[in-house]
Amino acid sequence: AIQMTQSPSSLSAYVGDRVTITCRASQAIRNDLGWYQQKPGKAPKLLIYGASTLQSGVPSRFSGSGSGTYFTLTISSLQPEDFATYYCLQDYNLWTFGQGTKVEIK
Amino acid sequence: EVQLVQSGAEVKKPGESLKISCKGSGYIFSNYWIHWLRQMPGRGPEWMGGVYPADSDIRYSPSFQGQVTISVDKSTDTAYLQWRSLEASDTAMYYCARRDVVSGIIEWLDPWGQGTLVTVSS
């Protein structure tokens, strides 16, 4: 089974900061990776698919990059509504989530 | 609007059976896989399995094979997740999500249902 290792598990940042979250796959997964945002009590929401394609309606401050085994999600200027938990999800072989990154207010 | 609406919260005792549902609307239900995901308290989501309504093809995660049953009713645009005998460890939020795809290989899960909270306690 493909394992997804996400880091950091949590981070504290100020509004306006640039934030980067990484996800490593245990084997090459091409660009078969998505990023999801989850707020407390809500279902996960798709942000990015295909490693770098922004889902319709998602603000352009979110971006994704990577292929193979290393991927990043970047928020260029953190906004108050971005404080949430973020998950990567590989769809190369079945579906596996990363452990999540909780983004908190500093 | 594409939407998945799940059945309401359930409180059950160990050993009881349960079937929860996920109803799609706003799109051709038969043409898209519906997947089920578990999220235990304080943990990330886990993929359980999915169903393709057009032909009832069903795939299970090895971790959930034999533990749950996924089914679908095309006539009502509804997918189901069921347990024969619940355990306390089944306590979790359960989500359904629609699988979309482009170019036959780039996939994602969107939208998601609102979730069904299942609590198993004696």
mmCIF file of C-alpha atoms in Angstrom:
data_model
loop_
_atom_site.group_PDB
_atom_site.id
_atom_site.type_symbol
_atom_site.label_atom_id
_atom_site.label_comp_id
_atom_site.label_asym_id
_atom_site.label_seq_id
_atom_site.Cartn_x
_atom_site.Cartn_y
_atom_site.Cartn_z
ATOM 1 C CA ALA A 1 0.000 0.000 0.000
ATOM 2 C CA ILE A 2 1.191 3.514 -0.752
ATOM 3 C CA GLN A 3 2.001 5.538 2.355
ATOM 4 C CA MET A 4 1.718 9.329 2.423
ATOM 5 C CA THR A 5 3.887 11.251 4.886
ATOM 6 C CA GLN A 6 2.752 14.795 5.460
ATOM 7 C CA SER A 7 4.686 17.476 7.317
ATOM 8 C CA PRO A 8 4.557 19.345 9.514
ATOM 9 C CA SER A 9 1.730 17.873 11.577
ATOM 10 C CA SER A 10 0.909 21.360 12.794
ATOM 11 C CA LEU A 11 2.128 24.911 12.367
ATOM 12 C CA SER A 12 1.400 28.343 13.756
ATOM 13 C CA ALA A 13 1.450 31.345 11.445
ATOM 14 C CA TYR A 14 0.369 34.968 11.211
ATOM 15 C CA VAL A 15 -2.200 36.321 8.817
ATOM 16 C CA GLY A 16 -0.270 37.300 5.694
ATOM 17 C CA ASP A 17 2.430 34.659 6.103
ATOM 18 C CA ARG A 18 3.487 32.341 3.312
ATOM 19 C CA VAL A 19 2.894 28.742 4.359
ATOM 20 C CA THR A 20 4.131 25.520 2.749
ATOM 21 C CA ILE A 21 3.001 21.991 3.557
ATOM 22 C CA THR A 22 4.750 18.952 2.127
ATOM 23 C CA CYS A 23 3.634 15.446 1.310
ATOM 24 C CA ARG A 24 5.905 12.544 0.408
ATOM 25 C CA ALA A 25 4.734 9.304 -1.189
ATOM 26 C CA SER A 26 6.334 5.947 -0.409
ATOM 27 C CA GLN A 27 6.575 5.290 -4.156
ATOM 28 C CA ALA A 28 6.226 7.356 -7.303
ATOM 29 C CA ILE A 29 2.637 8.412 -7.958
ATOM 30 C CA ARG A 30 3.080 10.610 -11.050
ATOM 31 C CA ASN A 31 0.947 13.694 -10.294
ATOM 32 C CA ASP A 32 -1.975 11.695 -8.864
ATOM 33 C CA LEU A 33 -2.374 13.842 -5.771
ATOM 34 C CA GLY A 34 -4.954 16.213 -4.384
ATOM 35 C CA TRP A 35 -5.098 18.631 -1.478
ATOM 36 C CA TYR A 36 -8.124 19.048 0.772
ATOM 37 C CA GLN A 37 -9.027 21.576 3.462
ATOM 38 C CA GLN A 38 -11.134 20.595 6.458
ATOM 39 C CA LYS A 39 -12.606 22.936 9.020
ATOM 40 C CA PRO A 40 -13.979 21.673 12.352
ATOM 41 C CA GLY A 41 -17.318 19.929 11.993
ATOM 42 C CA LYS A 42 -17.247 20.112 8.206
ATOM 43 C CA ALA A 43 -16.482 17.718 5.379
ATOM 44 C CA PRO A 44 -13.155 18.039 3.582
ATOM 45 C CA LYS A 45 -13.161 20.433 0.652
ATOM 46 C CA LEU A 46 -11.158 19.930 -2.532
ATOM 47 C CA LEU A 47 -8.549 22.608 -3.176
ATOM 48 C CA ILE A 48 -6.205 21.130 -5.779
ATOM 49 C CA TYR A 49 -6.194 18.031 -7.970
ATOM 50 C CA GLY A 50 -3.617 16.566 -10.303
ATOM 51 C CA ALA A 51 -0.964 18.005 -7.958
ATOM 52 C CA SER A 52 -1.270 21.538 -9.335
ATOM 53 C CA THR A 53 -4.732 22.254 -10.813
ATOM 54 C CA LEU A 54 -6.758 24.653 -8.727
ATOM 55 C CA GLN A 55 -10.365 23.591 -8.223
ATOM 56 C CA SER A 56 -12.904 26.084 -9.511
ATOM 57 C CA GLY A 57 -13.761 28.713 -6.923
ATOM 58 C CA VAL A 58 -10.637 28.182 -4.815
ATOM 59 C CA PRO A 59 -8.645 31.397 -4.207
ATOM 60 C CA SER A 60 -5.468 31.799 -6.230
ATOM 61 C CA ARG A 61 -3.355 32.181 -3.074
ATOM 62 C CA PHE A 62 -3.456 28.371 -2.939
ATOM 63 C CA SER A 63 -1.061 26.526 -5.207
ATOM 64 C CA GLY A 64 0.285 23.016 -5.527
ATOM 65 C CA SER A 65 3.362 21.547 -7.098
ATOM 66 C CA GLY A 66 5.348 18.350 -7.369
ATOM 67 C CA SER A 67 5.333 14.973 -9.041
ATOM 68 C CA GLY A 68 6.681 11.526 -8.366
ATOM 69 C CA THR A 69 7.162 11.319 -4.610
ATOM 70 C CA TYR A 70 7.381 14.928 -3.399
ATOM 71 C CA PHE A 71 4.537 17.435 -3.341
ATOM 72 C CA THR A 72 3.842 20.819 -1.784
ATOM 73 C CA LEU A 73 0.821 22.949 -1.003
ATOM 74 C CA THR A 74 1.570 26.651 -0.640
ATOM 75 C CA ILE A 75 -0.653 29.399 0.686
ATOM 76 C CA SER A 76 0.946 32.619 -0.510
ATOM 77 C CA SER A 77 -0.673 34.966 2.014
ATOM 78 C CA LEU A 78 -2.530 33.278 4.844
ATOM 79 C CA GLN A 79 -6.014 34.622 5.467
ATOM 80 C CA PRO A 80 -8.170 34.217 8.600
ATOM 81 C CA GLU A 81 -10.459 31.745 6.813
ATOM 82 C CA ASP A 82 -7.489 29.503 5.928
ATOM 83 C CA PHE A 83 -6.972 28.292 9.477
ATOM 84 C CA ALA A 84 -7.929 24.644 9.117
ATOM 85 C CA THR A 85 -6.478 21.166 8.688
ATOM 86 C CA TYR A 86 -5.047 20.230 5.304
ATOM 87 C CA TYR A 87 -4.721 16.723 3.882
ATOM 88 C CA CYS A 88 -3.010 15.331 0.827
ATOM 89 C CA LEU A 89 -4.655 12.376 -0.928
ATOM 90 C CA GLN A 90 -3.028 10.072 -3.471
ATOM 91 C CA ASP A 91 -5.217 8.448 -6.111
ATOM 92 C CA TYR A 92 -2.501 6.569 -8.050
ATOM 93 C CA ASN A 93 -3.348 3.234 -6.446
ATOM 94 C CA LEU A 94 -6.528 3.124 -4.412
ATOM 95 C CA TRP A 95 -6.737 6.221 -2.145
ATOM 96 C CA THR A 96 -4.475 7.148 0.762
ATOM 97 C CA PHE A 97 -4.519 10.317 2.858
ATOM 98 C CA GLY A 98 -1.654 12.014 4.582
ATOM 99 C CA GLN A 99 -1.904 12.432 8.347
ATOM 100 C CA GLY A 100 -2.927 16.077 8.061
ATOM 101 C CA THR A 101 -1.442 19.483 8.892
ATOM 102 C CA LYS A 102 -3.277 21.721 11.323
ATOM 103 C CA VAL A 103 -2.712 25.400 10.555
ATOM 104 C CA GLU A 104 -3.266 27.577 13.613
ATOM 105 C CA ILE A 105 -3.193 31.290 14.316
ATOM 106 C CA LYS A 106 -0.010 32.651 15.895
ATOM 107 C CA GLU B 1 -25.953 22.008 -8.021
ATOM 108 C CA VAL B 2 -24.169 18.695 -7.558
ATOM 109 C CA GLN B 3 -24.923 17.481 -4.069
ATOM 110 C CA LEU B 4 -24.618 14.427 -1.861
ATOM 111 C CA VAL B 5 -26.947 14.248 1.119
ATOM 112 C CA GLN B 6 -26.339 11.655 3.798
ATOM 113 C CA SER B 7 -28.689 10.132 6.336
ATOM 114 C CA GLY B 8 -28.754 11.380 9.901
ATOM 115 C CA ALA B 9 -26.694 10.569 12.963
ATOM 116 C CA GLU B 10 -27.067 7.138 14.517
ATOM 117 C CA VAL B 11 -26.550 5.816 18.040
ATOM 118 C CA LYS B 12 -26.273 2.050 18.229
ATOM 119 C CA LYS B 13 -25.261 -0.688 20.653
ATOM 120 C CA PRO B 14 -22.437 -3.151 19.983
ATOM 121 C CA GLY B 15 -23.664 -6.071 17.923
ATOM 122 C CA GLU B 16 -26.437 -4.124 16.207
ATOM 123 C CA SER B 17 -26.669 -3.702 12.449
ATOM 124 C CA LEU B 18 -26.764 -0.411 10.575
ATOM 125 C CA LYS B 19 -27.196 0.907 7.046
ATOM 126 C CA ILE B 20 -26.483 4.552 6.215
ATOM 127 C CA SER B 21 -27.220 6.277 2.950
ATOM 128 C CA CYS B 22 -25.915 8.866 0.536
ATOM 129 C CA LYS B 23 -28.258 10.368 -2.053
ATOM 130 C CA GLY B 24 -26.919 12.161 -5.095
ATOM 131 C CA SER B 25 -28.599 14.969 -6.992
ATOM 132 C CA GLY B 26 -27.790 17.517 -9.690
ATOM 133 C CA TYR B 27 -25.951 15.072 -11.953
ATOM 134 C CA ILE B 28 -26.281 11.687 -13.653
ATOM 135 C CA PHE B 29 -25.787 9.488 -10.609
ATOM 136 C CA SER B 30 -24.981 6.298 -12.522
ATOM 137 C CA ASN B 31 -21.961 7.803 -14.261
ATOM 138 C CA TYR B 32 -19.777 8.519 -11.219
ATOM 139 C CA TRP B 33 -18.170 6.381 -8.555
ATOM 140 C CA ILE B 34 -19.342 7.079 -5.018
ATOM 141 C CA HIS B 35 -16.764 6.420 -2.321
ATOM 142 C CA TRP B 36 -17.114 6.019 1.426
ATOM 143 C CA LEU B 37 -14.602 7.383 3.920
ATOM 144 C CA ARG B 38 -14.235 7.009 7.663
ATOM 145 C CA GLN B 39 -12.919 9.696 9.962
ATOM 146 C CA MET B 40 -12.369 8.648 13.542
ATOM 147 C CA PRO B 41 -12.290 11.337 16.248
ATOM 148 C CA GLY B 42 -9.164 13.461 15.937
ATOM 149 C CA ARG B 43 -7.862 11.509 12.953
ATOM 150 C CA GLY B 44 -7.606 11.991 9.206
ATOM 151 C CA PRO B 45 -10.008 10.414 6.717
ATOM 152 C CA GLU B 46 -9.526 6.828 5.525
ATOM 153 C CA TRP B 47 -10.816 5.421 2.255
ATOM 154 C CA MET B 48 -13.163 2.460 2.805
ATOM 155 C CA GLY B 49 -14.353 1.608 -0.671
ATOM 156 C CA GLY B 50 -16.585 2.687 -3.496
ATOM 157 C CA VAL B 51 -19.310 1.731 -5.909
ATOM 158 C CA TYR B 52 -19.978 2.487 -9.572
ATOM 159 C CA PRO B 53 -23.759 2.750 -9.855
ATOM 160 C CA ALA B 54 -23.961 2.000 -13.586
ATOM 161 C CA ASP B 55 -22.860 -1.610 -13.140
ATOM 162 C CA SER B 56 -22.654 -1.954 -9.333
ATOM 163 C CA ASP B 57 -18.908 -2.551 -9.505
ATOM 164 C CA ILE B 58 -17.639 -2.335 -5.925
ATOM 165 C CA ARG B 59 -14.085 -1.916 -4.631
ATOM 166 C CA TYR B 60 -13.010 -2.196 -1.003
ATOM 167 C CA SER B 61 -9.941 -1.056 0.820
ATOM 168 C CA PRO B 62 -8.111 -4.128 2.165
ATOM 169 C CA SER B 63 -8.506 -2.570 5.618
ATOM 170 C CA PHE B 64 -12.306 -2.665 5.371
ATOM 171 C CA GLN B 65 -12.929 -5.730 3.191
ATOM 172 C CA GLY B 66 -15.274 -8.045 5.063
ATOM 173 C CA GLN B 67 -16.029 -5.425 7.723
ATOM 174 C CA VAL B 68 -18.639 -3.421 5.812
ATOM 175 C CA THR B 69 -20.857 -3.792 2.760
ATOM 176 C CA ILE B 70 -21.283 -1.121 0.101
ATOM 177 C CA SER B 71 -24.304 -1.171 -2.161
ATOM 178 C CA VAL B 72 -26.285 1.079 -4.474
ATOM 179 C CA ASP B 73 -29.840 1.610 -5.680
ATOM 180 C CA LYS B 74 -29.798 3.277 -9.088
ATOM 181 C CA SER B 75 -33.548 3.787 -9.037
ATOM 182 C CA THR B 76 -33.228 6.200 -6.125
ATOM 183 C CA ASP B 77 -29.718 7.567 -6.831
ATOM 184 C CA THR B 78 -28.588 6.328 -3.432
ATOM 185 C CA ALA B 79 -25.481 4.552 -2.206
ATOM 186 C CA TYR B 80 -25.321 2.661 1.047
ATOM 187 C CA LEU B 81 -22.803 1.587 3.669
ATOM 188 C CA GLN B 82 -23.792 -1.126 6.092
ATOM 189 C CA TRP B 83 -22.534 -3.120 9.042
ATOM 190 C CA ARG B 84 -23.865 -6.505 10.206
ATOM 191 C CA SER B 85 -22.490 -6.239 13.719
ATOM 192 C CA LEU B 86 -21.197 -2.926 14.998
ATOM 193 C CA GLU B 87 -18.328 -2.555 17.432
ATOM 194 C CA ALA B 88 -17.375 0.385 19.623
ATOM 195 C CA SER B 89 -14.385 0.943 17.344
ATOM 196 C CA ASP B 90 -16.794 1.765 14.489
ATOM 197 C CA THR B 91 -17.614 5.043 16.233
ATOM 198 C CA ALA B 92 -16.687 7.699 13.681
ATOM 199 C CA MET B 93 -17.909 10.194 11.133
ATOM 200 C CA TYR B 94 -18.608 8.604 7.783
ATOM 201 C CA TYR B 95 -18.541 10.567 4.549
ATOM 202 C CA CYS B 96 -19.511 9.749 1.013
ATOM 203 C CA ALA B 97 -17.837 11.554 -1.870
ATOM 204 C CA ARG B 98 -18.159 11.540 -5.643
ATOM 205 C CA ARG B 99 -15.154 10.609 -7.709
ATOM 206 C CA ASP B 100 -14.519 12.803 -10.720
ATOM 207 C CA VAL B 101 -11.881 12.249 -13.386
ATOM 208 C CA VAL B 102 -10.279 14.018 -16.322
ATOM 209 C CA SER B 103 -8.288 12.484 -19.152
ATOM 210 C CA GLY B 104 -9.055 9.124 -17.636
ATOM 211 C CA ILE B 105 -6.312 9.358 -15.039
ATOM 212 C CA ILE B 106 -6.515 12.507 -12.945
ATOM 213 C CA GLU B 107 -9.045 11.874 -10.213
ATOM 214 C CA TRP B 108 -10.433 13.679 -7.224
ATOM 215 C CA LEU B 109 -13.222 13.468 -4.659
ATOM 216 C CA ASP B 110 -15.761 16.251 -4.928
ATOM 217 C CA PRO B 111 -18.306 16.987 -3.632
ATOM 218 C CA TRP B 112 -18.526 15.313 -0.263
ATOM 219 C CA GLY B 113 -21.641 14.580 1.711
ATOM 220 C CA GLN B 114 -22.168 16.361 5.011
ATOM 221 C CA GLY B 115 -21.210 13.273 6.986
ATOM 222 C CA THR B 116 -23.067 10.769 9.156
ATOM 223 C CA LEU B 117 -21.933 10.435 12.754
ATOM 224 C CA VAL B 118 -22.151 6.857 13.989
ATOM 225 C CA THR B 119 -21.814 6.292 17.720
ATOM 226 C CA VAL B 120 -21.577 2.743 19.039
ATOM 227 C CA SER B 121 -21.866 2.460 22.794
ATOM 228 C CA SER B 122 -23.373 0.096 25.307
#
